[in-house]
């Protein structure tokens, strides 16, 4: 039975921002912001993946370059998606540098998602992340075991041939798609924030 016949009720639509603060014995302050995104079989799955790569795939990505290298608000930053079958989440996470406040960290997140909502991603920047994705996919399917595992996963999704369509679907994502979907996802009522404060 493939995922198209799964009878898992969807989570109710989030209608207001959510926020939680905790204090624990951890080495550093951490902020985690999540937004609801679509499921694996929807076209905008690829758009959300492209957005995460624009923000956080490699040392030339927006978050790393601006907030780790040039203006080190964070010691570590990540943007990624989860939920490979049902609807998932878009994560923005960061470990704060010494002396940085959570307010500064949230302002940095807000500035970057606003930029995605307001401006089109330049073609050369988009092409770079697409090339990285294609190279990673080719690498991931080089061994027979990995290819077999990937084919099994796509068969679970409903069609093993989807494996061979992934790169093409990723490459179809346009700057306009990125801005449109960013405007759908990065709204306050769709987001939840966790402030994970280290005990002094």
GROMACS .gro file of C-alpha atoms in nm:
model
  200
    1UNK     CA    1   0.000   0.000   0.000
    2UNK     CA    2   0.150   0.335  -0.099
    3UNK     CA    3   0.117   0.674   0.067
    4UNK     CA    4  -0.176   0.774  -0.152
    5UNK     CA    5  -0.395   0.529   0.038
    6UNK     CA    6  -0.275   0.624   0.387
    7UNK     CA    7  -0.560   0.749   0.606
    8UNK     CA    8  -0.369   0.978   0.841
    9UNK     CA    9  -0.573   1.287   0.935
   10UNK     CA   10  -0.391   1.614   0.870
   11UNK     CA   11  -0.290   1.841   1.155
   12UNK     CA   12  -0.534   2.131   1.197
   13UNK     CA   13  -0.420   2.448   1.024
   14UNK     CA   14  -0.224   2.676   1.255
   15UNK     CA   15  -0.395   3.014   1.288
   16UNK     CA   16  -0.174   3.209   1.528
   17UNK     CA   17   0.196   3.232   1.620
   18UNK     CA   18   0.321   2.991   1.885
   19UNK     CA   19   0.610   3.050   2.119
   20UNK     CA   20   0.783   2.865   2.402
   21UNK     CA   21   1.087   2.947   2.616
   22UNK     CA   22   1.275   2.690   2.823
   23UNK     CA   23   1.595   2.697   3.026
   24UNK     CA   24   1.819   2.390   3.041
   25UNK     CA   25   2.174   2.279   3.113
   26UNK     CA   26   2.298   2.311   2.757
   27UNK     CA   27   2.628   2.455   2.626
   28UNK     CA   28   2.478   2.748   2.431
   29UNK     CA   29   2.159   2.939   2.364
   30UNK     CA   30   1.960   2.806   2.070
   31UNK     CA   31   1.670   2.941   1.870
   32UNK     CA   32   1.442   2.726   1.657
   33UNK     CA   33   1.176   2.869   1.424
   34UNK     CA   34   0.949   2.634   1.229
   35UNK     CA   35   0.683   2.689   0.963
   36UNK     CA   36   0.433   2.444   0.815
   37UNK     CA   37   0.502   2.340   0.454
   38UNK     CA   38   0.338   2.109   0.201
   39UNK     CA   39   0.379   1.733   0.163
   40UNK     CA   40   0.624   1.534  -0.049
   41UNK     CA   41   0.396   1.480  -0.347
   42UNK     CA   42   0.300   1.844  -0.392
   43UNK     CA   43   0.488   2.058  -0.647
   44UNK     CA   44   0.592   2.316  -0.388
   45UNK     CA   45   0.788   2.051  -0.199
   46UNK     CA   46   1.069   2.131  -0.442
   47UNK     CA   47   1.019   2.503  -0.387
   48UNK     CA   48   1.058   2.465  -0.011
   49UNK     CA   49   1.370   2.255  -0.063
   50UNK     CA   50   1.518   2.520  -0.293
   51UNK     CA   51   1.446   2.788  -0.031
   52UNK     CA   52   1.624   2.588   0.239
   53UNK     CA   53   1.925   2.548   0.010
   54UNK     CA   54   1.937   2.918  -0.075
   55UNK     CA   55   1.945   2.995   0.296
   56UNK     CA   56   2.173   2.724   0.425
   57UNK     CA   57   2.347   2.495   0.175
   58UNK     CA   58   2.719   2.552   0.214
   59UNK     CA   59   2.950   2.830   0.322
   60UNK     CA   60   2.835   3.062   0.042
   61UNK     CA   61   2.469   3.035   0.145
   62UNK     CA   62   2.289   3.345   0.271
   63UNK     CA   63   2.269   3.256   0.638
   64UNK     CA   64   2.624   3.131   0.673
   65UNK     CA   65   2.782   3.415   0.478
   66UNK     CA   66   2.592   3.693   0.654
   67UNK     CA   67   2.546   3.568   1.010
   68UNK     CA   68   2.835   3.329   1.072
   69UNK     CA   69   3.114   3.476   0.862
   70UNK     CA   70   3.051   3.849   0.811
   71UNK     CA   71   2.844   3.935   1.120
   72UNK     CA   72   2.884   3.638   1.354
   73UNK     CA   73   2.557   3.635   1.542
   74UNK     CA   74   2.562   3.254   1.535
   75UNK     CA   75   2.821   2.981   1.566
   76UNK     CA   76   2.600   2.745   1.369
   77UNK     CA   77   2.297   2.799   1.146
   78UNK     CA   78   2.071   2.563   0.954
   79UNK     CA   79   1.765   2.574   0.732
   80UNK     CA   80   1.603   2.247   0.630
   81UNK     CA   81   1.272   2.074   0.566
   82UNK     CA   82   1.123   1.762   0.721
   83UNK     CA   83   0.817   1.552   0.650
   84UNK     CA   84   0.902   1.350   0.342
   85UNK     CA   85   0.555   1.193   0.314
   86UNK     CA   86   0.289   1.392   0.498
   87UNK     CA   87   0.297   1.768   0.531
   88UNK     CA   88   0.615   1.882   0.696
   89UNK     CA   89   0.802   2.166   0.860
   90UNK     CA   90   1.054   2.422   0.748
   91UNK     CA   91   1.319   2.469   1.018
   92UNK     CA   92   1.543   2.764   1.091
   93UNK     CA   93   1.781   2.684   1.378
   94UNK     CA   94   2.081   2.865   1.519
   95UNK     CA   95   2.328   2.845   1.806
   96UNK     CA   96   2.387   3.199   1.932
   97UNK     CA   97   2.735   3.344   1.964
   98UNK     CA   98   2.842   3.475   2.306
   99UNK     CA   99   2.677   3.804   2.390
  100UNK     CA  100   2.409   3.781   2.120
  101UNK     CA  101   2.051   3.823   2.237
  102UNK     CA  102   1.753   3.623   2.124
  103UNK     CA  103   1.602   3.946   1.996
  104UNK     CA  104   1.900   3.993   1.762
  105UNK     CA  105   1.871   3.632   1.647
  106UNK     CA  106   1.501   3.666   1.569
  107UNK     CA  107   1.562   3.992   1.383
  108UNK     CA  108   1.818   3.810   1.166
  109UNK     CA  109   1.570   3.532   1.084
  110UNK     CA  110   1.297   3.785   1.013
  111UNK     CA  111   1.524   3.987   0.783
  112UNK     CA  112   1.617   3.685   0.572
  113UNK     CA  113   1.265   3.551   0.527
  114UNK     CA  114   1.143   3.904   0.448
  115UNK     CA  115   1.411   3.931   0.180
  116UNK     CA  116   1.281   3.610   0.022
  117UNK     CA  117   0.927   3.748   0.031
  118UNK     CA  118   1.022   4.085  -0.113
  119UNK     CA  119   1.297   4.013  -0.368
  120UNK     CA  120   1.347   3.762  -0.646
  121UNK     CA  121   1.642   3.529  -0.593
  122UNK     CA  122   1.902   3.613  -0.862
  123UNK     CA  123   1.923   3.356  -1.144
  124UNK     CA  124   2.291   3.281  -1.078
  125UNK     CA  125   2.229   3.214  -0.709
  126UNK     CA  126   1.938   2.984  -0.793
  127UNK     CA  127   2.144   2.803  -1.057
  128UNK     CA  128   2.421   2.742  -0.806
  129UNK     CA  129   2.191   2.569  -0.556
  130UNK     CA  130   2.032   2.364  -0.835
  131UNK     CA  131   2.373   2.246  -0.950
  132UNK     CA  132   2.462   2.144  -0.595
  133UNK     CA  133   2.137   1.952  -0.564
  134UNK     CA  134   2.191   1.768  -0.891
  135UNK     CA  135   2.548   1.675  -0.795
  136UNK     CA  136   2.428   1.546  -0.457
  137UNK     CA  137   2.154   1.338  -0.622
  138UNK     CA  138   2.399   1.184  -0.867
  139UNK     CA  139   2.635   1.102  -0.582
  140UNK     CA  140   2.355   0.952  -0.376
  141UNK     CA  141   2.259   0.709  -0.653
  142UNK     CA  142   2.607   0.587  -0.743
  143UNK     CA  143   2.597   0.266  -0.538
  144UNK     CA  144   2.350  -0.015  -0.597
  145UNK     CA  145   2.241  -0.020  -0.234
  146UNK     CA  146   2.160   0.350  -0.223
  147UNK     CA  147   1.980   0.331  -0.555
  148UNK     CA  148   1.775   0.033  -0.434
  149UNK     CA  149   1.683   0.215  -0.112
  150UNK     CA  150   1.582   0.526  -0.305
  151UNK     CA  151   1.374   0.326  -0.552
  152UNK     CA  152   1.196   0.154  -0.262
  153UNK     CA  153   1.119   0.492  -0.104
  154UNK     CA  154   0.977   0.633  -0.427
  155UNK     CA  155   0.772   0.319  -0.479
  156UNK     CA  156   0.629   0.386  -0.132
  157UNK     CA  157   0.538   0.732  -0.257
  158UNK     CA  158   0.350   0.567  -0.542
  159UNK     CA  159   0.591   0.545  -0.836
  160UNK     CA  160   0.956   0.437  -0.837
  161UNK     CA  161   1.010   0.640  -1.155
  162UNK     CA  162   0.973   0.958  -0.948
  163UNK     CA  163   1.337   0.905  -0.853
  164UNK     CA  164   1.438   1.000  -1.206
  165UNK     CA  165   1.215   1.309  -1.210
  166UNK     CA  166   1.347   1.474  -0.895
  167UNK     CA  167   1.628   1.674  -1.052
  168UNK     CA  168   1.404   1.798  -1.333
  169UNK     CA  169   1.135   1.903  -1.084
  170UNK     CA  170   1.392   2.083  -0.872
  171UNK     CA  171   1.526   2.263  -1.181
  172UNK     CA  172   1.175   2.384  -1.271
  173UNK     CA  173   1.162   2.604  -0.960
  174UNK     CA  174   1.179   2.968  -1.067
  175UNK     CA  175   1.264   3.288  -0.875
  176UNK     CA  176   0.894   3.374  -0.893
  177UNK     CA  177   0.806   3.036  -0.738
  178UNK     CA  178   1.046   3.100  -0.451
  179UNK     CA  179   0.900   3.444  -0.375
  180UNK     CA  180   0.539   3.322  -0.407
  181UNK     CA  181   0.586   3.026  -0.175
  182UNK     CA  182   0.793   3.227   0.072
  183UNK     CA  183   0.500   3.467   0.101
  184UNK     CA  184   0.268   3.175   0.175
  185UNK     CA  185   0.493   3.007   0.431
  186UNK     CA  186   0.675   3.282   0.617
  187UNK     CA  187   0.380   3.450   0.785
  188UNK     CA  188   0.356   3.490   1.164
  189UNK     CA  189   0.043   3.276   1.205
  190UNK     CA  190   0.216   2.983   1.033
  191UNK     CA  191   0.523   2.990   1.258
  192UNK     CA  192   0.633   2.859   1.597
  193UNK     CA  193   0.941   2.970   1.789
  194UNK     CA  194   1.136   2.785   2.056
  195UNK     CA  195   1.381   2.979   2.271
  196UNK     CA  196   1.622   2.734   2.430
  197UNK     CA  197   1.812   2.927   2.694
  198UNK     CA  198   2.131   2.795   2.852
  199UNK     CA  199   2.147   2.815   3.232
  200UNK     CA  200   2.425   3.042   3.356
   0.00000   0.00000   0.00000
